[in-house]
mmCIF file with all atom_site columns, C-alpha atoms in Angstrom:
data_model
loop_
_atom_site.group_PDB
_atom_site.id
_atom_site.type_symbol
_atom_site.label_atom_id
_atom_site.label_alt_id
_atom_site.label_comp_id
_atom_site.label_asym_id
_atom_site.label_entity_id
_atom_site.label_seq_id
_atom_site.pdbx_PDB_ins_code
_atom_site.Cartn_x
_atom_site.Cartn_y
_atom_site.Cartn_z
_atom_site.occupancy
_atom_site.B_iso_or_equiv
_atom_site.pdbx_formal_charge
_atom_site.auth_seq_id
_atom_site.auth_comp_id
_atom_site.auth_asym_id
_atom_site.auth_atom_id
_atom_site.pdbx_PDB_model_num
ATOM 1   C CA . ASP A 1 1   ? -0.205  0.111   0.184   1.00 53.00 ? 7   ASP A CA 1
ATOM 2   C CA . ALA A 1 2   ? 1.007   3.635   -0.879  1.00 58.00 ? 8   ALA A CA 1
ATOM 3   C CA . GLY A 1 3   ? 1.500   5.632   2.078   1.00 92.00 ? 9   GLY A CA 1
ATOM 4   C CA . ILE A 1 4   ? -0.634  7.865   2.599   1.00 97.00 ? 10  ILE A CA 1
ATOM 5   C CA . THR A 1 5   ? -2.709  9.267   5.383   1.00 97.00 ? 11  THR A CA 1
ATOM 6   C CA . GLN A 1 6   ? -5.302  11.755  5.526   1.00 98.00 ? 12  GLN A CA 1
ATOM 7   C CA . SER A 1 7   ? -5.976  13.866  8.844   1.00 97.00 ? 13  SER A CA 1
ATOM 8   C CA . PRO A 1 8   ? -8.678  14.098  10.739  1.00 97.00 ? 14  PRO A CA 1
ATOM 9   C CA . ARG A 1 9   ? -10.647 11.078  9.327   1.00 97.00 ? 15  ARG A CA 1
ATOM 10  C CA . HIS A 1 10  ? -13.900 11.764  10.913  1.00 97.00 ? 16  HIS A CA 1
ATOM 11  C CA . LYS A 1 11  ? -14.620 15.617  11.490  1.00 97.00 ? 17  LYS A CA 1
ATOM 12  C CA . VAL A 1 12  ? -18.571 17.762  12.508  1.00 98.00 ? 18  VAL A CA 1
ATOM 13  C CA . THR A 1 13  ? -17.844 21.391  12.370  1.00 97.00 ? 19  THR A CA 1
ATOM 14  C CA . GLU A 1 14  ? -21.090 24.252  11.612  1.00 97.00 ? 20  GLU A CA 1
ATOM 15  C CA . THR A 1 15  ? -22.161 25.820  8.712   1.00 97.00 ? 21  THR A CA 1
ATOM 16  C CA . GLY A 1 16  ? -19.675 29.439  7.994   1.00 97.00 ? 22  GLY A CA 1
ATOM 17  C CA . THR A 1 17  ? -16.387 27.493  9.727   1.00 97.00 ? 23  THR A CA 1
ATOM 18  C CA . PRO A 1 18  ? -13.081 27.587  7.591   1.00 96.00 ? 24  PRO A CA 1
ATOM 19  C CA . VAL A 1 19  ? -12.254 23.800  8.108   1.00 97.00 ? 25  VAL A CA 1
ATOM 20  C CA . THR A 1 20  ? -8.773  22.367  6.849   1.00 98.00 ? 26  THR A CA 1
ATOM 21  C CA . LEU A 1 21  ? -7.954  18.538  5.665   1.00 98.00 ? 27  LEU A CA 1
ATOM 22  C CA . ARG A 1 22  ? -4.452  17.384  5.457   1.00 98.00 ? 28  ARG A CA 1
ATOM 23  C CA . CYS A 1 23  ? -2.867  14.608  3.187   1.00 98.00 ? 29  CYS A CA 1
ATOM 24  C CA . HIS A 1 24  ? 0.132   13.564  4.038   1.00 98.00 ? 30  HIS A CA 1
ATOM 25  C CA . GLN A 1 25  ? 2.711   11.158  1.821   1.00 97.00 ? 31  GLN A CA 1
ATOM 26  C CA . THR A 1 26  ? 5.840   8.572   2.517   1.00 97.00 ? 32  THR A CA 1
ATOM 27  C CA . GLU A 1 27  ? 5.987   8.214   -1.286  1.00 94.00 ? 33  GLU A CA 1
ATOM 28  C CA . ASN A 1 28  ? 7.826   11.289  -2.797  1.00 94.00 ? 34  ASN A CA 1
ATOM 29  C CA . HIS A 1 29  ? 5.245   11.598  -5.063  1.00 93.00 ? 35  HIS A CA 1
ATOM 30  C CA . ARG A 1 30  ? 5.000   13.902  -7.884  1.00 93.00 ? 36  ARG A CA 1
ATOM 31  C CA . TYR A 1 31  ? 0.773   14.500  -8.609  1.00 94.00 ? 37  TYR A CA 1
ATOM 32  C CA . MET A 1 32  ? -1.662  15.594  -5.898  1.00 96.00 ? 38  MET A CA 1
ATOM 33  C CA . TYR A 1 33  ? -5.782  15.297  -5.689  1.00 96.00 ? 39  TYR A CA 1
ATOM 34  C CA . TRP A 1 34  ? -8.723  15.910  -3.995  1.00 98.00 ? 40  TRP A CA 1
ATOM 35  C CA . TYR A 1 35  ? -12.129 14.377  -4.373  1.00 97.00 ? 41  TYR A CA 1
ATOM 36  C CA . ARG A 1 36  ? -14.821 14.062  -2.922  1.00 97.00 ? 42  ARG A CA 1
ATOM 37  C CA . GLN A 1 37  ? -17.349 11.618  -2.837  1.00 97.00 ? 43  GLN A CA 1
ATOM 38  C CA . ASP A 1 38  ? -21.446 11.559  -2.829  1.00 94.00 ? 44  ASP A CA 1
ATOM 39  C CA . PRO A 1 39  ? -24.330 8.917   -3.499  1.00 89.00 ? 45  PRO A CA 1
ATOM 40  C CA . GLY A 1 40  ? -25.392 8.852   -7.239  1.00 84.00 ? 46  GLY A CA 1
ATOM 41  C CA . HIS A 1 41  ? -22.079 11.517  -7.930  1.00 86.00 ? 47  HIS A CA 1
ATOM 42  C CA . GLY A 1 42  ? -19.134 8.982   -7.779  1.00 88.00 ? 48  GLY A CA 1
ATOM 43  C CA . LEU A 1 43  ? -15.984 11.031  -7.019  1.00 94.00 ? 49  LEU A CA 1
ATOM 44  C CA . ARG A 1 44  ? -15.786 14.142  -8.510  1.00 94.00 ? 50  ARG A CA 1
ATOM 45  C CA . LEU A 1 45  ? -12.286 15.887  -8.687  1.00 94.00 ? 51  LEU A CA 1
ATOM 46  C CA . ILE A 1 46  ? -12.075 18.952  -6.574  1.00 97.00 ? 52  ILE A CA 1
ATOM 47  C CA . HIS A 1 47  ? -8.436  20.263  -6.669  1.00 96.00 ? 53  HIS A CA 1
ATOM 48  C CA . TYR A 1 48  ? -4.942  18.638  -7.770  1.00 95.00 ? 54  TYR A CA 1
ATOM 49  C CA . SER A 1 49  ? -1.013  19.717  -7.450  1.00 95.00 ? 55  SER A CA 1
ATOM 50  C CA . TYR A 1 50  ? 1.434   18.707  -10.365 1.00 91.00 ? 56  TYR A CA 1
ATOM 51  C CA . GLY A 1 51  ? 4.557   20.219  -7.885  1.00 91.00 ? 57  GLY A CA 1
ATOM 52  C CA . VAL A 1 52  ? 5.345   22.029  -4.995  1.00 94.00 ? 58  VAL A CA 1
ATOM 53  C CA . LYS A 1 53  ? 3.921   25.339  -5.437  1.00 93.00 ? 59  LYS A CA 1
ATOM 54  C CA . ASP A 1 54  ? 1.368   24.342  -8.525  1.00 94.00 ? 60  ASP A CA 1
ATOM 55  C CA . THR A 1 55  ? -2.027  23.417  -8.246  1.00 95.00 ? 61  THR A CA 1
ATOM 56  C CA . ASP A 1 56  ? -5.064  23.738  -10.093 1.00 93.00 ? 62  ASP A CA 1
ATOM 57  C CA . LYS A 1 57  ? -8.629  22.995  -10.203 1.00 93.00 ? 63  LYS A CA 1
ATOM 58  C CA . GLY A 1 58  ? -10.614 20.473  -10.705 1.00 92.00 ? 64  GLY A CA 1
ATOM 59  C CA . GLU A 1 59  ? -14.477 20.291  -11.559 1.00 90.00 ? 65  GLU A CA 1
ATOM 60  C CA . VAL A 1 60  ? -16.439 21.091  -8.793  1.00 95.00 ? 66  VAL A CA 1
ATOM 61  C CA . SER A 1 61  ? -13.699 23.606  -7.364  1.00 95.00 ? 67  SER A CA 1
ATOM 62  C CA . ASP A 1 62  ? -15.115 26.495  -5.972  1.00 96.00 ? 68  ASP A CA 1
ATOM 63  C CA . GLY A 1 63  ? -15.478 27.159  -1.857  1.00 96.00 ? 69  GLY A CA 1
ATOM 64  C CA . TYR A 1 64  ? -12.556 24.977  -1.545  1.00 98.00 ? 70  TYR A CA 1
ATOM 65  C CA . SER A 1 65  ? -8.764  26.134  -1.897  1.00 97.00 ? 71  SER A CA 1
ATOM 66  C CA . VAL A 1 66  ? -5.694  24.055  -1.215  1.00 98.00 ? 72  VAL A CA 1
ATOM 67  C CA . SER A 1 67  ? -1.961  24.097  -0.678  1.00 97.00 ? 73  SER A CA 1
ATOM 68  C CA . ARG A 1 68  ? 1.106   22.156  -1.276  1.00 97.00 ? 74  ARG A CA 1
ATOM 69  C CA . SER A 1 69  ? 4.421   24.021  0.199   1.00 96.00 ? 75  SER A CA 1
ATOM 70  C CA . LYS A 1 70  ? 6.295   20.699  0.153   1.00 96.00 ? 76  LYS A CA 1
ATOM 71  C CA . THR A 1 71  ? 6.312   18.020  -1.697  1.00 96.00 ? 77  THR A CA 1
ATOM 72  C CA . GLU A 1 72  ? 4.866   15.315  1.286   1.00 97.00 ? 78  GLU A CA 1
ATOM 73  C CA . ASP A 1 73  ? 1.761   17.446  2.344   1.00 98.00 ? 79  ASP A CA 1
ATOM 74  C CA . PHE A 1 74  ? -1.218  18.919  0.532   1.00 98.00 ? 80  PHE A CA 1
ATOM 75  C CA . LEU A 1 75  ? -4.378  20.862  2.372   1.00 98.00 ? 81  LEU A CA 1
ATOM 76  C CA . LEU A 1 76  ? -7.350  21.355  1.468   1.00 98.00 ? 82  LEU A CA 1
ATOM 77  C CA . THR A 1 77  ? -9.874  24.761  3.073   1.00 98.00 ? 83  THR A CA 1
ATOM 78  C CA . LEU A 1 78  ? -13.047 25.471  3.166   1.00 97.00 ? 84  LEU A CA 1
ATOM 79  C CA . GLU A 1 79  ? -12.721 28.615  3.683   1.00 93.00 ? 85  GLU A CA 1
ATOM 80  C CA . SER A 1 80  ? -16.842 29.157  4.858   1.00 96.00 ? 86  SER A CA 1
ATOM 81  C CA . ALA A 1 81  ? -18.212 25.397  5.037   1.00 97.00 ? 87  ALA A CA 1
ATOM 82  C CA . THR A 1 82  ? -21.608 24.659  4.174   1.00 97.00 ? 88  THR A CA 1
ATOM 83  C CA . SER A 1 83  ? -24.380 22.103  4.064   1.00 97.00 ? 89  SER A CA 1
ATOM 84  C CA . SER A 1 84  ? -23.631 21.119  0.928   1.00 97.00 ? 90  SER A CA 1
ATOM 85  C CA . GLN A 1 85  ? -20.029 20.046  1.308   1.00 98.00 ? 91  GLN A CA 1
ATOM 86  C CA . THR A 1 86  ? -20.579 17.020  3.719   1.00 98.00 ? 92  THR A CA 1
ATOM 87  C CA . SER A 1 87  ? -19.515 14.200  2.099   1.00 98.00 ? 93  SER A CA 1
ATOM 88  C CA . VAL A 1 88  ? -16.324 12.065  2.147   1.00 98.00 ? 94  VAL A CA 1
ATOM 89  C CA . TYR A 1 89  ? -12.954 13.086  0.571   1.00 98.00 ? 95  TYR A CA 1
ATOM 90  C CA . PHE A 1 90  ? -10.241 11.280  -0.604  1.00 98.00 ? 96  PHE A CA 1
ATOM 91  C CA . CYS A 1 91  ? -6.061  12.211  -1.616  1.00 98.00 ? 97  CYS A CA 1
ATOM 92  C CA . ALA A 1 92  ? -4.736  10.518  -4.073  1.00 97.00 ? 98  ALA A CA 1
ATOM 93  C CA . ILE A 1 93  ? -1.399  9.931   -5.364  1.00 95.00 ? 99  ILE A CA 1
ATOM 94  C CA . SER A 1 94  ? 0.198   9.471   -8.046  1.00 92.00 ? 100 SER A CA 1
ATOM 95  C CA . GLU A 1 95  ? 3.473   9.008   -10.268 1.00 87.00 ? 101 GLU A CA 1
ATOM 96  C CA . SER A 1 96  ? 2.914   7.350   -13.205 1.00 75.00 ? 102 SER A CA 1
ATOM 97  C CA . PRO A 1 97  ? 3.930   7.611   -16.895 1.00 66.00 ? 103 PRO A CA 1
ATOM 98  C CA . ALA A 1 98  ? 2.070   10.234  -18.977 1.00 63.00 ? 104 ALA A CA 1
ATOM 99  C CA . GLY A 1 99  ? -1.481  8.856   -20.317 1.00 66.00 ? 105 GLY A CA 1
ATOM 100 C CA . VAL A 1 100 ? -0.936  5.818   -17.784 1.00 76.00 ? 106 VAL A CA 1
ATOM 101 C CA . HIS A 1 101 ? -2.183  7.568   -14.067 1.00 81.00 ? 107 HIS A CA 1
ATOM 102 C CA . GLU A 1 102 ? -1.980  5.230   -11.628 1.00 90.00 ? 108 GLU A CA 1
ATOM 103 C CA . GLN A 1 103 ? -3.626  6.942   -8.673  1.00 93.00 ? 109 GLN A CA 1
ATOM 104 C CA . TYR A 1 104 ? -3.355  5.571   -4.975  1.00 95.00 ? 110 TYR A CA 1
ATOM 105 C CA . PHE A 1 105 ? -5.712  6.618   -3.014  1.00 97.00 ? 111 PHE A CA 1
ATOM 106 C CA . GLY A 1 106 ? -5.781  8.450   1.303   1.00 97.00 ? 112 GLY A CA 1
ATOM 107 C CA . PRO A 1 107 ? -8.385  5.816   3.274   1.00 97.00 ? 113 PRO A CA 1
ATOM 108 C CA . GLY A 1 108 ? -10.805 9.145   3.266   1.00 97.00 ? 114 GLY A CA 1
ATOM 109 C CA . THR A 1 109 ? -11.887 12.036  5.744   1.00 98.00 ? 115 THR A CA 1
ATOM 110 C CA . ARG A 1 110 ? -15.984 12.284  6.549   1.00 98.00 ? 116 ARG A CA 1
ATOM 111 C CA . LEU A 1 111 ? -17.075 15.697  6.514   1.00 98.00 ? 117 LEU A CA 1
ATOM 112 C CA . THR A 1 112 ? -20.339 16.501  8.376   1.00 98.00 ? 118 THR A CA 1
ATOM 113 C CA . VAL A 1 113 ? -21.292 20.216  8.024   1.00 98.00 ? 119 VAL A CA 1
ATOM 114 C CA . THR A 1 114 ? -24.604 21.233  10.594  1.00 96.00 ? 120 THR A CA 1
ATOM 115 C CA . THR B 2 1   ? -15.403 16.928  -20.907 1.00 52.00 ? 20  THR B CA 1
ATOM 116 C CA . GLN B 2 2   ? -14.922 13.078  -20.830 1.00 57.00 ? 21  GLN B CA 1
ATOM 117 C CA . LEU B 2 3   ? -17.960 10.898  -19.573 1.00 83.00 ? 22  LEU B CA 1
ATOM 118 C CA . LEU B 2 4   ? -17.290 6.859   -18.336 1.00 92.00 ? 23  LEU B CA 1
ATOM 119 C CA . GLU B 2 5   ? -20.611 5.286   -18.122 1.00 95.00 ? 24  GLU B CA 1
ATOM 120 C CA . GLN B 2 6   ? -20.457 1.602   -15.896 1.00 96.00 ? 25  GLN B CA 1
ATOM 121 C CA . SER B 2 7   ? -23.162 -1.338  -15.764 1.00 96.00 ? 26  SER B CA 1
ATOM 122 C CA . PRO B 2 8   ? -24.599 -2.395  -14.560 1.00 97.00 ? 27  PRO B CA 1
ATOM 123 C CA . GLN B 2 9   ? -25.463 0.412   -11.139 1.00 95.00 ? 28  GLN B CA 1
ATOM 124 C CA . PHE B 2 10  ? -26.057 -2.668  -9.279  1.00 97.00 ? 29  PHE B CA 1
ATOM 125 C CA . LEU B 2 11  ? -25.675 -6.515  -9.066  1.00 97.00 ? 30  LEU B CA 1
ATOM 126 C CA . SER B 2 12  ? -26.425 -8.917  -6.192  1.00 98.00 ? 31  SER B CA 1
ATOM 127 C CA . ILE B 2 13  ? -25.480 -12.922 -7.122  1.00 97.00 ? 32  ILE B CA 1
ATOM 128 C CA . GLN B 2 14  ? -25.362 -15.549 -4.985  1.00 98.00 ? 33  GLN B CA 1
ATOM 129 C CA . GLU B 2 15  ? -21.182 -16.767 -4.787  1.00 98.00 ? 34  GLU B CA 1
ATOM 130 C CA . GLY B 2 16  ? -20.376 -19.001 -7.000  1.00 98.00 ? 35  GLY B CA 1
ATOM 131 C CA . GLU B 2 17  ? -22.614 -17.307 -9.865  1.00 98.00 ? 36  GLU B CA 1
ATOM 132 C CA . ASN B 2 18  ? -20.340 -15.806 -12.830 1.00 98.00 ? 37  ASN B CA 1
ATOM 133 C CA . LEU B 2 19  ? -20.968 -11.998 -13.641 1.00 98.00 ? 38  LEU B CA 1
ATOM 134 C CA . THR B 2 20  ? -19.017 -8.885  -16.224 1.00 98.00 ? 39  THR B CA 1
ATOM 135 C CA . VAL B 2 21  ? -19.151 -5.397  -15.555 1.00 98.00 ? 40  VAL B CA 1
ATOM 136 C CA . TYR B 2 22  ? -19.036 -2.629  -17.683 1.00 98.00 ? 41  TYR B CA 1
ATOM 137 C CA . CYS B 2 23  ? -17.423 0.368   -18.338 1.00 97.00 ? 42  CYS B CA 1
ATOM 138 C CA . ASN B 2 24  ? -18.450 1.912   -21.702 1.00 96.00 ? 43  ASN B CA 1
ATOM 139 C CA . SER B 2 25  ? -17.447 6.379   -23.461 1.00 94.00 ? 44  SER B CA 1
ATOM 140 C CA . SER B 2 26  ? -17.431 7.913   -26.301 1.00 92.00 ? 45  SER B CA 1
ATOM 141 C CA . SER B 2 27  ? -13.896 9.260   -25.337 1.00 91.00 ? 46  SER B CA 1
ATOM 142 C CA . VAL B 2 28  ? -10.106 7.612   -26.616 1.00 92.00 ? 47  VAL B CA 1
ATOM 143 C CA . PHE B 2 29  ? -8.233  6.808   -23.478 1.00 91.00 ? 48  PHE B CA 1
ATOM 144 C CA . SER B 2 30  ? -4.195  5.873   -23.130 1.00 89.00 ? 49  SER B CA 1
ATOM 145 C CA . SER B 2 31  ? -4.835  4.296   -20.576 1.00 91.00 ? 50  SER B CA 1
ATOM 146 C CA . LEU B 2 32  ? -7.624  2.960   -18.308 1.00 93.00 ? 51  LEU B CA 1
ATOM 147 C CA . GLN B 2 33  ? -8.044  2.086   -14.247 1.00 95.00 ? 52  GLN B CA 1
ATOM 148 C CA . TRP B 2 34  ? -10.504 -0.682  -13.242 1.00 97.00 ? 53  TRP B CA 1
ATOM 149 C CA . TYR B 2 35  ? -10.442 0.300   -8.944  1.00 97.00 ? 54  TYR B CA 1
ATOM 150 C CA . ARG B 2 36  ? -12.549 -1.593  -5.995  1.00 98.00 ? 55  ARG B CA 1
ATOM 151 C CA . GLN B 2 37  ? -13.033 0.104   -3.567  1.00 97.00 ? 56  GLN B CA 1
ATOM 152 C CA . GLU B 2 38  ? -15.334 -1.245  0.475   1.00 95.00 ? 57  GLU B CA 1
ATOM 153 C CA . PRO B 2 39  ? -17.337 0.520   3.211   1.00 92.00 ? 58  PRO B CA 1
ATOM 154 C CA . GLY B 2 40  ? -15.173 2.902   4.716   1.00 92.00 ? 59  GLY B CA 1
ATOM 155 C CA . GLU B 2 41  ? -12.433 2.542   2.157   1.00 95.00 ? 60  GLU B CA 1
ATOM 156 C CA . GLY B 2 42  ? -10.499 4.217   -0.531  1.00 97.00 ? 61  GLY B CA 1
ATOM 157 C CA . PRO B 2 43  ? -10.255 2.870   -3.533  1.00 97.00 ? 62  PRO B CA 1
ATOM 158 C CA . VAL B 2 44  ? -7.540  0.151   -4.140  1.00 97.00 ? 63  VAL B CA 1
ATOM 159 C CA . LEU B 2 45  ? -5.956  -0.237  -8.235  1.00 96.00 ? 64  LEU B CA 1
ATOM 160 C CA . LEU B 2 46  ? -6.591  -3.617  -9.300  1.00 97.00 ? 65  LEU B CA 1
ATOM 161 C CA . VAL B 2 47  ? -5.053  -3.299  -12.435 1.00 96.00 ? 66  VAL B CA 1
ATOM 162 C CA . THR B 2 48  ? -4.136  -0.712  -15.361 1.00 94.00 ? 67  THR B CA 1
ATOM 163 C CA . VAL B 2 49  ? -5.038  -1.681  -19.626 1.00 94.00 ? 68  VAL B CA 1
ATOM 164 C CA . VAL B 2 50  ? -2.908  0.127   -21.841 1.00 92.00 ? 69  VAL B CA 1
ATOM 165 C CA . THR B 2 51  ? -2.927  -1.165  -24.893 1.00 94.00 ? 70  THR B CA 1
ATOM 166 C CA . GLY B 2 52  ? -6.608  -1.546  -27.393 1.00 95.00 ? 71  GLY B CA 1
ATOM 167 C CA . GLY B 2 53  ? -7.843  -5.635  -26.949 1.00 96.00 ? 72  GLY B CA 1
ATOM 168 C CA . GLU B 2 54  ? -5.382  -5.635  -24.480 1.00 96.00 ? 73  GLU B CA 1
ATOM 169 C CA . VAL B 2 55  ? -6.597  -8.510  -21.481 1.00 98.00 ? 74  VAL B CA 1
ATOM 170 C CA . LYS B 2 56  ? -5.242  -9.210  -17.729 1.00 97.00 ? 75  LYS B CA 1
ATOM 171 C CA . LYS B 2 57  ? -6.643  -11.677 -15.780 1.00 97.00 ? 76  LYS B CA 1
ATOM 172 C CA . LEU B 2 58  ? -5.745  -11.310 -11.331 1.00 96.00 ? 77  LEU B CA 1
ATOM 173 C CA . LYS B 2 59  ? -6.509  -14.652 -9.714  1.00 96.00 ? 78  LYS B CA 1
ATOM 174 C CA . ARG B 2 60  ? -10.288 -14.730 -10.763 1.00 97.00 ? 79  ARG B CA 1
ATOM 175 C CA . LEU B 2 61  ? -10.998 -11.715 -12.299 1.00 98.00 ? 80  LEU B CA 1
ATOM 176 C CA . THR B 2 62  ? -10.957 -11.256 -15.807 1.00 98.00 ? 81  THR B CA 1
ATOM 177 C CA . PHE B 2 63  ? -9.426  -7.543  -17.287 1.00 98.00 ? 82  PHE B CA 1
ATOM 178 C CA . GLN B 2 64  ? -10.201 -6.554  -21.170 1.00 98.00 ? 83  GLN B CA 1
ATOM 179 C CA . PHE B 2 65  ? -9.739  -3.663  -23.020 1.00 97.00 ? 84  PHE B CA 1
ATOM 180 C CA . GLY B 2 66  ? -11.927 -2.657  -26.718 1.00 96.00 ? 85  GLY B CA 1
ATOM 181 C CA . ASP B 2 67  ? -9.853  -2.885  -29.432 1.00 96.00 ? 86  ASP B CA 1
ATOM 182 C CA . ALA B 2 68  ? -10.481 1.835   -29.908 1.00 96.00 ? 87  ALA B CA 1
ATOM 183 C CA . ARG B 2 69  ? -9.662  1.969   -26.275 1.00 94.00 ? 88  ARG B CA 1
ATOM 184 C CA . LYS B 2 70  ? -13.227 3.077   -25.476 1.00 95.00 ? 89  LYS B CA 1
ATOM 185 C CA . ASP B 2 71  ? -14.143 0.660   -23.514 1.00 96.00 ? 90  ASP B CA 1
ATOM 186 C CA . SER B 2 72  ? -13.754 -1.703  -20.653 1.00 97.00 ? 91  SER B CA 1
ATOM 187 C CA . SER B 2 73  ? -15.217 -4.867  -19.160 1.00 98.00 ? 92  SER B CA 1
ATOM 188 C CA . LEU B 2 74  ? -14.664 -6.602  -15.919 1.00 98.00 ? 93  LEU B CA 1
ATOM 189 C CA . HIS B 2 75  ? -15.455 -9.627  -15.980 1.00 98.00 ? 94  HIS B CA 1
ATOM 190 C CA . ILE B 2 76  ? -15.940 -12.396 -12.097 1.00 98.00 ? 95  ILE B CA 1
ATOM 191 C CA . THR B 2 77  ? -15.870 -15.981 -11.654 1.00 98.00 ? 96  THR B CA 1
ATOM 192 C CA . ALA B 2 78  ? -17.766 -17.927 -9.316  1.00 98.00 ? 97  ALA B CA 1
ATOM 193 C CA . ALA B 2 79  ? -17.733 -14.589 -7.386  1.00 97.00 ? 98  ALA B CA 1
ATOM 194 C CA . GLN B 2 80  ? -17.087 -15.009 -3.471  1.00 97.00 ? 99  GLN B CA 1
ATOM 195 C CA . PRO B 2 81  ? -18.346 -12.999 -0.870  1.00 96.00 ? 100 PRO B CA 1
ATOM 196 C CA . GLY B 2 82  ? -14.816 -11.522 -0.603  1.00 96.00 ? 101 GLY B CA 1
ATOM 197 C CA . ASP B 2 83  ? -15.376 -9.719  -3.935  1.00 97.00 ? 102 ASP B CA 1
ATOM 198 C CA . THR B 2 84  ? -17.951 -7.669  -2.632  1.00 97.00 ? 103 THR B CA 1
ATOM 199 C CA . GLY B 2 85  ? -16.925 -3.909  -2.939  1.00 97.00 ? 104 GLY B CA 1
ATOM 200 C CA . LEU B 2 86  ? -17.844 -1.268  -5.167  1.00 97.00 ? 105 LEU B CA 1
ATOM 201 C CA . TYR B 2 87  ? -15.823 -1.028  -8.284  1.00 98.00 ? 106 TYR B CA 1
ATOM 202 C CA . LEU B 2 88  ? -14.722 1.840   -10.532 1.00 97.00 ? 107 LEU B CA 1
ATOM 203 C CA . CYS B 2 89  ? -12.515 2.630   -13.940 1.00 96.00 ? 108 CYS B CA 1
ATOM 204 C CA . ALA B 2 90  ? -11.395 5.292   -14.014 1.00 95.00 ? 109 ALA B CA 1
ATOM 205 C CA . GLY B 2 91  ? -9.731  6.560   -17.505 1.00 91.00 ? 110 GLY B CA 1
ATOM 206 C CA . ALA B 2 92  ? -6.983  9.394   -18.095 1.00 86.00 ? 111 ALA B CA 1
ATOM 207 C CA . VAL B 2 93  ? -7.258  10.824  -21.578 1.00 79.00 ? 112 VAL B CA 1
ATOM 208 C CA . GLY B 2 94  ? -3.514  10.685  -23.686 1.00 72.00 ? 113 GLY B CA 1
ATOM 209 C CA . SER B 2 95  ? -1.250  12.999  -21.435 1.00 67.00 ? 114 SER B CA 1
ATOM 210 C CA . ASN B 2 96  ? -3.381  14.424  -19.094 1.00 70.00 ? 115 ASN B CA 1
ATOM 211 C CA . TYR B 2 97  ? -2.406  13.151  -15.370 1.00 80.00 ? 116 TYR B CA 1
ATOM 212 C CA . LYS B 2 98  ? -6.276  13.590  -14.510 1.00 86.00 ? 117 LYS B CA 1
ATOM 213 C CA . LEU B 2 99  ? -8.430  10.819  -14.127 1.00 90.00 ? 118 LEU B CA 1
ATOM 214 C CA . THR B 2 100 ? -11.930 10.696  -15.224 1.00 90.00 ? 119 THR B CA 1
ATOM 215 C CA . PHE B 2 101 ? -14.131 8.162   -13.000 1.00 93.00 ? 120 PHE B CA 1
ATOM 216 C CA . GLY B 2 102 ? -17.055 5.943   -13.487 1.00 94.00 ? 121 GLY B CA 1
ATOM 217 C CA . LYS B 2 103 ? -19.902 6.282   -11.227 1.00 94.00 ? 122 LYS B CA 1
ATOM 218 C CA . GLY B 2 104 ? -19.422 2.689   -10.653 1.00 96.00 ? 123 GLY B CA 1
ATOM 219 C CA . THR B 2 105 ? -20.946 -0.880  -10.050 1.00 97.00 ? 124 THR B CA 1
ATOM 220 C CA . LEU B 2 106 ? -22.212 -1.909  -6.076  1.00 97.00 ? 125 LEU B CA 1
ATOM 221 C CA . LEU B 2 107 ? -21.605 -5.823  -5.817  1.00 97.00 ? 126 LEU B CA 1
ATOM 222 C CA . THR B 2 108 ? -23.198 -7.471  -3.607  1.00 97.00 ? 127 THR B CA 1
ATOM 223 C CA . VAL B 2 109 ? -22.228 -11.540 -3.428  1.00 97.00 ? 128 VAL B CA 1
ATOM 224 C CA . ASN B 2 110 ? -24.284 -13.730 -0.894  1.00 97.00 ? 129 ASN B CA 1
ATOM 225 C CA . PRO B 2 111 ? -22.822 -16.796 0.823   1.00 96.00 ? 130 PRO B CA 1
#
């Protein structure tokens, strides 16, 4: 298994509060991703990173920001949490040749916004 | 946006039966991956197929990539309760390092 951890694993927060989720890898992989998984929608890409300080938006980036100040850490911030952001969040990493992007996932963070 | 359609969405079978799940798109993929996800865990990579027509076997699981690299199938022989889970396909287009995921097939194998 790839060395990927996510913290916290579970969080309950109130609407309007900022929340930061952390993804930490020990594999020195270049690419890191944040997804959310919701019933009926599958896995949807929020943001991704292709190197330190290099990030870009995915398909559902509104209300989220990310930062990657070092290779091993990728932070996802919900600037002002809303109930629609209640979801399970997964981090993934990849270091595959172009066109063969095998991703390895963390265990997930279950976030509930009340 | 490339779409990956998976079918069936749900599948409930008895132990020992065979099954096939499908992953289809109108896009051409440079590679396609299959993942399995169990409740409360992240998806786990099962296999990657790259070449059109490629067939890969993983014990009782057989994966095939379509000749045109637009579709794939996963066949399970003699399913066991341990095969229960959500099966996801995901495709990469060209050198793009993002994956497009299907919504998954939720498989339940009853003892």
